[in-house]
Amino acid sequence: MDSRSARAHEEFRAAAAHWTDRFRARREGWKDARRGLPELPATLDGAGRVRPARPGYREELQARVAVVSEKYAAEAQRRHDRLVEEMMGRATDVVYHHEAGTLERRHLGRLQSALGRWANAVQPQRSVVAGAVAEANQLLCCHWKVVERWHRRLRAIRRGRAKPPLMTDGEGRQVPFDAAAWKPEPIALDSRWEHPEEFLIRLPDVFTGDDASGYRFGPLARALEILRYFYGTPEPETGG
C-alpha cells in the first residue's frame, strides 16, 4: 500500500462515527418511526422501482457533507494558489490561440499537465470529504435500522393489522408495496471531486473576495470546453 493509499485508509477508519452521533441517529430514527415517517410511497418511480425513502435526517446529513465538501474545495484552492495561477495562465493561452487559429497540441498538453497536477494535489482534501461521506452513511444506516424496525405503519403490516398499500406503476396498474426495497439512497461523494477543476469555476474568488468567480475563471471554463471538443466531445453552443 503506497503512502497516499495508506493515508486515505487511515482517514476512512477515522471516519467511524462517534458513539454520541450514532446515539442521536438512532434517537432521530425512533422519533421518525413513532410518527410514521417517512410516509410510505404511493407510486413507483420512472423505472418501475419503489421510490427511495426521504427521511429528514438524511437531508440533514447531506447538508452537513455539502458544507465539508465546499470547505475543503476552498482550502485546496488557497493551499495551491500558485498551481491555480499556472492553470489560469495555461487556460488563457489555449483560449487565445484557439481564437487566433494558432492552437497546437502543445498548448493543450501544457494545460492538461497543469490540470493533472491539480487533480493530484487535491487528493488529501478529497479523501477527507470521502471520509465525511462514509461517516454520514454510517449514521444513516444507524438511523434507518431503527426506522425499519419501529416504523408505525410497517409494524402494523408485519403484524397483519394493516394491508400493504398498493402502488401505481407507470401504466396505471396497482402493484403491492415492496418494503424490502424501500430504503433511503446512500449519500454520495460530490461528483465534482472527480473533476476538481469544476470547483475553481464555481467557487467565489478567494483571492479578491469577488463573488463573481465566473468572470475570473471564465478562461478556464472556455479552455475546458475546447479540450472536450478536441477529444471528441461536442463543443457546447455559446451565445452571441
PDB file of C-alpha atoms in Angstrom:
ATOM      1  CA  MET A   1       0.000   0.000   0.000  1.00  0.00           C
ATOM      2  CA  ASP A   2       1.563   3.328  -1.081  1.00  0.00           C
ATOM      3  CA  SER A   3       1.643   6.384   1.198  1.00  0.00           C
ATOM      4  CA  ARG A   4      -1.391   8.025  -0.392  1.00  0.00           C
ATOM      5  CA  SER A   5      -3.497   4.867  -0.144  1.00  0.00           C
ATOM      6  CA  ALA A   6      -2.394   4.394   3.466  1.00  0.00           C
ATOM      7  CA  ARG A   7      -3.356   7.974   4.312  1.00  0.00           C
ATOM      8  CA  ALA A   8      -6.766   7.577   2.703  1.00  0.00           C
ATOM      9  CA  HIS A   9      -7.266   4.291   4.557  1.00  0.00           C
ATOM     10  CA  GLU A  10      -6.457   5.917   7.893  1.00  0.00           C
ATOM     11  CA  GLU A  11      -8.820   8.795   7.161  1.00  0.00           C
ATOM     12  CA  PHE A  12     -11.568   6.300   6.284  1.00  0.00           C
ATOM     13  CA  ARG A  13     -11.002   4.476   9.584  1.00  0.00           C
ATOM     14  CA  ALA A  14     -11.078   7.797  11.405  1.00  0.00           C
ATOM     15  CA  ALA A  15     -14.467   8.451   9.818  1.00  0.00           C
ATOM     16  CA  ALA A  16     -16.115   5.976  12.196  1.00  0.00           C
ATOM     17  CA  ALA A  17     -18.907   7.981  13.735  1.00  0.00           C
ATOM     18  CA  HIS A  18     -18.621   8.888  17.407  1.00  0.00           C
ATOM     19  CA  TRP A  19     -20.961   6.980  19.713  1.00  0.00           C
ATOM     20  CA  THR A  20     -22.835  10.177  20.584  1.00  0.00           C
ATOM     21  CA  ASP A  21     -23.583  10.751  16.896  1.00  0.00           C
ATOM     22  CA  ARG A  22     -24.732   7.167  16.493  1.00  0.00           C
ATOM     23  CA  PHE A  23     -26.953   7.534  19.545  1.00  0.00           C
ATOM     24  CA  ARG A  24     -28.509  10.689  18.129  1.00  0.00           C
ATOM     25  CA  ALA A  25     -29.046   8.970  14.750  1.00  0.00           C
ATOM     26  CA  ARG A  26     -30.930   6.134  16.459  1.00  0.00           C
ATOM     27  CA  ARG A  27     -32.907   8.584  18.565  1.00  0.00           C
ATOM     28  CA  GLU A  28     -33.961  10.511  15.457  1.00  0.00           C
ATOM     29  CA  GLY A  29     -34.884   7.206  13.839  1.00  0.00           C
ATOM     30  CA  TRP A  30     -37.072   6.355  16.844  1.00  0.00           C
ATOM     31  CA  LYS A  31     -38.822   9.727  16.632  1.00  0.00           C
ATOM     32  CA  ASP A  32     -39.473   9.291  12.922  1.00  0.00           C
ATOM     33  CA  ALA A  33     -40.705   5.725  13.357  1.00  0.00           C
ATOM     34  CA  ARG A  34     -43.171   6.647  16.085  1.00  0.00           C
ATOM     35  CA  ARG A  35     -44.636   9.347  13.855  1.00  0.00           C
ATOM     36  CA  GLY A  36     -44.810   7.009  10.869  1.00  0.00           C
ATOM     37  CA  LEU A  37     -42.198   8.977   8.955  1.00  0.00           C
ATOM     38  CA  PRO A  38     -41.249   8.939   6.221  1.00  0.00           C
ATOM     39  CA  GLU A  39     -44.608   8.108   4.739  1.00  0.00           C
ATOM     40  CA  LEU A  40     -44.826   5.043   2.541  1.00  0.00           C
ATOM     41  CA  PRO A  41     -44.737   5.928  -1.169  1.00  0.00           C
ATOM     42  CA  ALA A  42     -47.885   5.697  -3.284  1.00  0.00           C
ATOM     43  CA  THR A  43     -46.299   5.366  -6.730  1.00  0.00           C
ATOM     44  CA  LEU A  44     -43.260   3.784  -8.320  1.00  0.00           C
ATOM     45  CA  ASP A  45     -40.533   5.850  -9.925  1.00  0.00           C
ATOM     46  CA  GLY A  46     -39.993   6.184 -13.668  1.00  0.00           C
ATOM     47  CA  ALA A  47     -38.027   2.930 -13.779  1.00  0.00           C
ATOM     48  CA  GLY A  48     -40.790   0.978 -12.033  1.00  0.00           C
ATOM     49  CA  ARG A  49     -38.983   0.768  -8.692  1.00  0.00           C
ATOM     50  CA  VAL A  50     -40.076   1.752  -5.211  1.00  0.00           C
ATOM     51  CA  ARG A  51     -39.305   5.422  -4.674  1.00  0.00           C
ATOM     52  CA  PRO A  52     -36.423   5.931  -2.216  1.00  0.00           C
ATOM     53  CA  ALA A  53     -37.342   6.882   1.338  1.00  0.00           C
ATOM     54  CA  ARG A  54     -36.692  10.544   2.145  1.00  0.00           C
ATOM     55  CA  PRO A  55     -36.195  10.864   5.903  1.00  0.00           C
ATOM     56  CA  GLY A  56     -35.472  14.372   7.107  1.00  0.00           C
ATOM     57  CA  TYR A  57     -32.388  13.095   8.908  1.00  0.00           C
ATOM     58  CA  ARG A  58     -30.853  12.100   5.580  1.00  0.00           C
ATOM     59  CA  GLU A  59     -31.285  15.640   4.295  1.00  0.00           C
ATOM     60  CA  GLU A  60     -29.512  16.899   7.411  1.00  0.00           C
ATOM     61  CA  LEU A  61     -26.590  14.553   6.772  1.00  0.00           C
ATOM     62  CA  GLN A  62     -26.477  15.532   3.102  1.00  0.00           C
ATOM     63  CA  ALA A  63     -26.290  19.218   4.035  1.00  0.00           C
ATOM     64  CA  ARG A  64     -23.507  18.512   6.533  1.00  0.00           C
ATOM     65  CA  VAL A  65     -21.442  16.690   3.892  1.00  0.00           C
ATOM     66  CA  ALA A  66     -22.023  19.524   1.396  1.00  0.00           C
ATOM     67  CA  VAL A  67     -20.569  22.028   3.876  1.00  0.00           C
ATOM     68  CA  VAL A  68     -17.463  19.859   4.344  1.00  0.00           C
ATOM     69  CA  SER A  69     -17.096  19.459   0.584  1.00  0.00           C
ATOM     70  CA  GLU A  70     -17.211  23.201  -0.093  1.00  0.00           C
ATOM     71  CA  LYS A  71     -14.864  23.942   2.804  1.00  0.00           C
ATOM     72  CA  TYR A  72     -12.132  21.615   1.554  1.00  0.00           C
ATOM     73  CA  ALA A  73     -12.577  22.683  -2.046  1.00  0.00           C
ATOM     74  CA  ALA A  74     -11.870  26.265  -0.949  1.00  0.00           C
ATOM     75  CA  GLU A  75      -8.944  25.089   1.169  1.00  0.00           C
ATOM     76  CA  ALA A  76      -7.439  23.273  -1.817  1.00  0.00           C
ATOM     77  CA  GLN A  77      -7.677  26.448  -3.865  1.00  0.00           C
ATOM     78  CA  ARG A  78      -5.961  28.518  -1.175  1.00  0.00           C
ATOM     79  CA  ARG A  79      -3.249  25.963  -0.489  1.00  0.00           C
ATOM     80  CA  HIS A  80      -2.303  25.547  -4.142  1.00  0.00           C
ATOM     81  CA  ASP A  81      -2.727  29.124  -5.298  1.00  0.00           C
ATOM     82  CA  ARG A  82       0.408  29.049  -7.469  1.00  0.00           C
ATOM     83  CA  LEU A  83      -0.810  25.995  -9.321  1.00  0.00           C
ATOM     84  CA  VAL A  84      -4.189  27.676  -9.752  1.00  0.00           C
ATOM     85  CA  GLU A  85      -2.463  30.687 -11.276  1.00  0.00           C
ATOM     86  CA  GLU A  86      -0.492  28.413 -13.600  1.00  0.00           C
ATOM     87  CA  MET A  87      -3.691  26.691 -14.746  1.00  0.00           C
ATOM     88  CA  MET A  88      -5.244  30.065 -15.398  1.00  0.00           C
ATOM     89  CA  GLY A  89      -2.250  31.087 -17.491  1.00  0.00           C
ATOM     90  CA  ARG A  90      -2.339  27.851 -19.489  1.00  0.00           C
ATOM     91  CA  ALA A  91      -6.102  28.180 -19.968  1.00  0.00           C
ATOM     92  CA  THR A  92      -5.805  31.767 -21.172  1.00  0.00           C
ATOM     93  CA  ASP A  93      -3.089  30.664 -23.595  1.00  0.00           C
ATOM     94  CA  VAL A  94      -5.340  27.922 -25.005  1.00  0.00           C
ATOM     95  CA  VAL A  95      -8.262  30.305 -25.455  1.00  0.00           C
ATOM     96  CA  TYR A  96      -6.084  32.955 -27.099  1.00  0.00           C
ATOM     97  CA  HIS A  97      -4.541  30.578 -29.635  1.00  0.00           C
ATOM     98  CA  HIS A  98      -7.902  28.942 -30.311  1.00  0.00           C
ATOM     99  CA  GLU A  99      -9.458  32.295 -31.173  1.00  0.00           C
ATOM    100  CA  ALA A 100      -6.415  33.250 -33.258  1.00  0.00           C
ATOM    101  CA  GLY A 101      -6.469  29.967 -35.160  1.00  0.00           C
ATOM    102  CA  THR A 102      -2.975  29.037 -33.998  1.00  0.00           C
ATOM    103  CA  LEU A 103      -3.853  26.427 -31.375  1.00  0.00           C
ATOM    104  CA  GLU A 104      -1.471  23.462 -31.289  1.00  0.00           C
ATOM    105  CA  ARG A 105      -1.334  20.234 -29.337  1.00  0.00           C
ATOM    106  CA  ARG A 106       1.463  21.602 -27.157  1.00  0.00           C
ATOM    107  CA  HIS A 107      -0.849  24.322 -25.829  1.00  0.00           C
ATOM    108  CA  LEU A 108      -3.433  21.709 -24.865  1.00  0.00           C
ATOM    109  CA  GLY A 109      -0.719  19.470 -23.410  1.00  0.00           C
ATOM    110  CA  ARG A 110       0.528  22.195 -21.068  1.00  0.00           C
ATOM    111  CA  LEU A 111      -2.968  22.802 -19.789  1.00  0.00           C
ATOM    112  CA  GLN A 112      -3.587  19.088 -19.357  1.00  0.00           C
ATOM    113  CA  SER A 113      -0.352  18.754 -17.411  1.00  0.00           C
ATOM    114  CA  ALA A 114      -1.382  21.545 -15.024  1.00  0.00           C
ATOM    115  CA  LEU A 115      -4.847  20.040 -14.631  1.00  0.00           C
ATOM    116  CA  GLY A 116      -3.332  16.646 -13.845  1.00  0.00           C
ATOM    117  CA  ARG A 117      -1.063  18.107 -11.181  1.00  0.00           C
ATOM    118  CA  TRP A 118      -4.028  19.962  -9.682  1.00  0.00           C
ATOM    119  CA  ALA A 119      -6.113  16.764  -9.523  1.00  0.00           C
ATOM    120  CA  ASN A 120      -3.190  15.018  -7.826  1.00  0.00           C
ATOM    121  CA  ALA A 121      -2.596  17.870  -5.371  1.00  0.00           C
ATOM    122  CA  VAL A 122      -6.179  17.932  -4.075  1.00  0.00           C
ATOM    123  CA  GLN A 123      -6.291  14.221  -3.211  1.00  0.00           C
ATOM    124  CA  PRO A 124      -5.757  14.879   0.545  1.00  0.00           C
ATOM    125  CA  GLN A 125      -8.799  17.167   0.600  1.00  0.00           C
ATOM    126  CA  ARG A 126     -10.783  14.680  -1.459  1.00  0.00           C
ATOM    127  CA  SER A 127     -10.026  11.860   0.975  1.00  0.00           C
ATOM    128  CA  VAL A 128     -11.233  13.986   3.905  1.00  0.00           C
ATOM    129  CA  VAL A 129     -14.506  14.656   2.101  1.00  0.00           C
ATOM    130  CA  ALA A 130     -14.801  10.958   1.259  1.00  0.00           C
ATOM    131  CA  GLY A 131     -14.368  10.234   4.964  1.00  0.00           C
ATOM    132  CA  ALA A 132     -17.216  12.623   5.787  1.00  0.00           C
ATOM    133  CA  VAL A 133     -19.412  10.809   3.259  1.00  0.00           C
ATOM    134  CA  ALA A 134     -18.516   7.446   4.831  1.00  0.00           C
ATOM    135  CA  GLU A 135     -19.372   8.747   8.295  1.00  0.00           C
ATOM    136  CA  ALA A 136     -22.675  10.177   7.080  1.00  0.00           C
ATOM    137  CA  ASN A 137     -23.639   6.829   5.567  1.00  0.00           C
ATOM    138  CA  GLN A 138     -22.785   5.055   8.819  1.00  0.00           C
ATOM    139  CA  LEU A 139     -25.139   7.405  10.660  1.00  0.00           C
ATOM    140  CA  LEU A 140     -27.824   6.987   8.008  1.00  0.00           C
ATOM    141  CA  CYS A 141     -27.568   3.213   8.442  1.00  0.00           C
ATOM    142  CA  CYS A 142     -27.961   3.553  12.236  1.00  0.00           C
ATOM    143  CA  HIS A 143     -30.981   5.772  11.729  1.00  0.00           C
ATOM    144  CA  TRP A 144     -32.690   3.578   9.148  1.00  0.00           C
ATOM    145  CA  LYS A 145     -32.286   0.335  11.088  1.00  0.00           C
ATOM    146  CA  VAL A 146     -34.382   1.858  13.856  1.00  0.00           C
ATOM    147  CA  VAL A 147     -36.924   3.250  11.397  1.00  0.00           C
ATOM    148  CA  GLU A 148     -37.334  -0.126   9.677  1.00  0.00           C
ATOM    149  CA  ARG A 149     -37.880  -1.923  12.962  1.00  0.00           C
ATOM    150  CA  TRP A 150     -40.224   0.530  14.653  1.00  0.00           C
ATOM    151  CA  HIS A 151     -41.960   2.398  11.824  1.00  0.00           C
ATOM    152  CA  ARG A 152     -45.590   2.540  12.910  1.00  0.00           C
ATOM    153  CA  ARG A 153     -47.129   1.506   9.605  1.00  0.00           C
ATOM    154  CA  LEU A 154     -44.519  -1.092   8.707  1.00  0.00           C
ATOM    155  CA  ARG A 155     -45.000  -2.777  12.092  1.00  0.00           C
ATOM    156  CA  ALA A 156     -48.742  -2.873  11.546  1.00  0.00           C
ATOM    157  CA  ILE A 157     -48.227  -4.505   8.146  1.00  0.00           C
ATOM    158  CA  ARG A 158     -45.775  -7.051   9.538  1.00  0.00           C
ATOM    159  CA  ARG A 159     -48.184  -7.960  12.345  1.00  0.00           C
ATOM    160  CA  GLY A 160     -51.110  -8.331   9.968  1.00  0.00           C
ATOM    161  CA  ARG A 161     -53.039  -5.400  11.408  1.00  0.00           C
ATOM    162  CA  ALA A 162     -52.819  -3.496   8.124  1.00  0.00           C
ATOM    163  CA  LYS A 163     -52.563  -4.457   4.476  1.00  0.00           C
ATOM    164  CA  PRO A 164     -49.583  -3.379   2.372  1.00  0.00           C
ATOM    165  CA  PRO A 165     -50.538  -0.386   0.244  1.00  0.00           C
ATOM    166  CA  LEU A 166     -51.000  -0.819  -3.463  1.00  0.00           C
ATOM    167  CA  MET A 167     -48.753   1.315  -5.600  1.00  0.00           C
ATOM    168  CA  THR A 168     -49.352   2.687  -9.064  1.00  0.00           C
ATOM    169  CA  ASP A 169     -46.834   1.857 -11.777  1.00  0.00           C
ATOM    170  CA  GLY A 170     -46.151   3.835 -14.935  1.00  0.00           C
ATOM    171  CA  GLU A 171     -49.044   2.171 -16.760  1.00  0.00           C
ATOM    172  CA  GLY A 172     -51.568   2.837 -14.020  1.00  0.00           C
ATOM    173  CA  ARG A 173     -51.565  -0.746 -12.704  1.00  0.00           C
ATOM    174  CA  GLN A 174     -51.745  -1.496  -8.994  1.00  0.00           C
ATOM    175  CA  VAL A 175     -48.788  -3.418  -7.568  1.00  0.00           C
ATOM    176  CA  PRO A 176     -48.052  -4.398  -3.952  1.00  0.00           C
ATOM    177  CA  PHE A 177     -45.656  -2.308  -1.910  1.00  0.00           C
ATOM    178  CA  ASP A 178     -42.199  -3.896  -1.528  1.00  0.00           C
ATOM    179  CA  ALA A 179     -40.980  -2.950   1.954  1.00  0.00           C
ATOM    180  CA  ALA A 180     -37.597  -4.627   1.412  1.00  0.00           C
ATOM    181  CA  ALA A 181     -36.826  -2.273  -1.476  1.00  0.00           C
ATOM    182  CA  TRP A 182     -37.879   0.857   0.402  1.00  0.00           C
ATOM    183  CA  LYS A 183     -34.674   2.448   1.654  1.00  0.00           C
ATOM    184  CA  PRO A 184     -33.039   5.867   1.510  1.00  0.00           C
ATOM    185  CA  GLU A 185     -30.408   6.412  -1.139  1.00  0.00           C
ATOM    186  CA  PRO A 186     -26.875   6.452   0.277  1.00  0.00           C
ATOM    187  CA  ILE A 187     -25.101   9.781   0.377  1.00  0.00           C
ATOM    188  CA  ALA A 188     -22.642  10.029  -2.499  1.00  0.00           C
ATOM    189  CA  LEU A 189     -19.371  11.879  -2.900  1.00  0.00           C
ATOM    190  CA  ASP A 190     -19.830  15.140  -4.771  1.00  0.00           C
ATOM    191  CA  SER A 191     -19.100  14.274  -8.400  1.00  0.00           C
ATOM    192  CA  ARG A 192     -17.061  17.459  -8.781  1.00  0.00           C
ATOM    193  CA  TRP A 193     -14.260  15.790  -6.822  1.00  0.00           C
ATOM    194  CA  GLU A 194     -13.767  13.534  -9.840  1.00  0.00           C
ATOM    195  CA  HIS A 195     -13.138  16.711 -11.880  1.00  0.00           C
ATOM    196  CA  PRO A 196     -11.819  19.181  -9.260  1.00  0.00           C
ATOM    197  CA  GLU A 197     -11.263  21.955 -11.799  1.00  0.00           C
ATOM    198  CA  GLU A 198     -15.036  22.456 -11.650  1.00  0.00           C
ATOM    199  CA  PHE A 199     -14.661  23.769  -8.108  1.00  0.00           C
ATOM    200  CA  LEU A 200     -12.492  26.573  -9.482  1.00  0.00           C
ATOM    201  CA  ILE A 201     -15.158  27.542 -11.969  1.00  0.00           C
ATOM    202  CA  ARG A 202     -17.952  27.629  -9.385  1.00  0.00           C
ATOM    203  CA  LEU A 203     -16.256  28.885  -6.213  1.00  0.00           C
ATOM    204  CA  PRO A 204     -16.060  32.557  -5.220  1.00  0.00           C
ATOM    205  CA  ASP A 205     -12.691  34.166  -5.864  1.00  0.00           C
ATOM    206  CA  VAL A 206     -10.809  33.637  -2.587  1.00  0.00           C
ATOM    207  CA  PHE A 207      -8.004  35.965  -3.671  1.00  0.00           C
ATOM    208  CA  THR A 208     -10.101  39.076  -4.238  1.00  0.00           C
ATOM    209  CA  GLY A 209     -13.273  38.243  -2.320  1.00  0.00           C
ATOM    210  CA  ASP A 210     -15.234  38.734  -5.534  1.00  0.00           C
ATOM    211  CA  ASP A 211     -18.319  36.506  -5.698  1.00  0.00           C
ATOM    212  CA  ALA A 212     -18.346  36.748  -9.491  1.00  0.00           C
ATOM    213  CA  SER A 213     -15.941  33.811  -9.846  1.00  0.00           C
ATOM    214  CA  GLY A 214     -17.351  33.128 -13.302  1.00  0.00           C
ATOM    215  CA  TYR A 215     -15.518  36.224 -14.534  1.00  0.00           C
ATOM    216  CA  ARG A 216     -12.166  35.280 -13.062  1.00  0.00           C
ATOM    217  CA  PHE A 217     -12.342  31.635 -14.104  1.00  0.00           C
ATOM    218  CA  GLY A 218     -14.119  32.194 -17.392  1.00  0.00           C
ATOM    219  CA  PRO A 219     -10.995  31.407 -19.461  1.00  0.00           C
ATOM    220  CA  LEU A 220     -10.620  28.102 -17.630  1.00  0.00           C
ATOM    221  CA  ALA A 221     -14.238  27.166 -18.339  1.00  0.00           C
ATOM    222  CA  ARG A 222     -13.774  28.041 -22.003  1.00  0.00           C
ATOM    223  CA  ALA A 223     -10.465  26.156 -22.200  1.00  0.00           C
ATOM    224  CA  LEU A 224     -12.124  23.043 -20.786  1.00  0.00           C
ATOM    225  CA  GLU A 225     -14.789  23.278 -23.494  1.00  0.00           C
ATOM    226  CA  ILE A 226     -12.020  23.439 -26.082  1.00  0.00           C
ATOM    227  CA  LEU A 227     -10.292  20.404 -24.555  1.00  0.00           C
ATOM    228  CA  ARG A 228     -13.531  18.412 -24.648  1.00  0.00           C
ATOM    229  CA  TYR A 229     -14.078  19.439 -28.248  1.00  0.00           C
ATOM    230  CA  PHE A 230     -10.607  18.317 -29.343  1.00  0.00           C
ATOM    231  CA  TYR A 231     -11.027  14.964 -27.612  1.00  0.00           C
ATOM    232  CA  GLY A 232     -14.305  14.072 -29.253  1.00  0.00           C
ATOM    233  CA  THR A 233     -16.995  15.693 -27.085  1.00  0.00           C
ATOM    234  CA  PRO A 234     -19.188  18.163 -28.976  1.00  0.00           C
ATOM    235  CA  GLU A 235     -18.419  21.725 -28.044  1.00  0.00           C
ATOM    236  CA  PRO A 236     -21.339  23.394 -26.209  1.00  0.00           C
ATOM    237  CA  GLU A 237     -23.052  26.187 -28.073  1.00  0.00           C
ATOM    238  CA  THR A 238     -22.318  29.676 -26.795  1.00  0.00           C
ATOM    239  CA  GLY A 239     -24.488  32.712 -27.032  1.00  0.00           C
ATOM    240  CA  GLY A 240     -23.646  35.829 -29.049  1.00  0.00           C
TER     241      GLY A 240
END
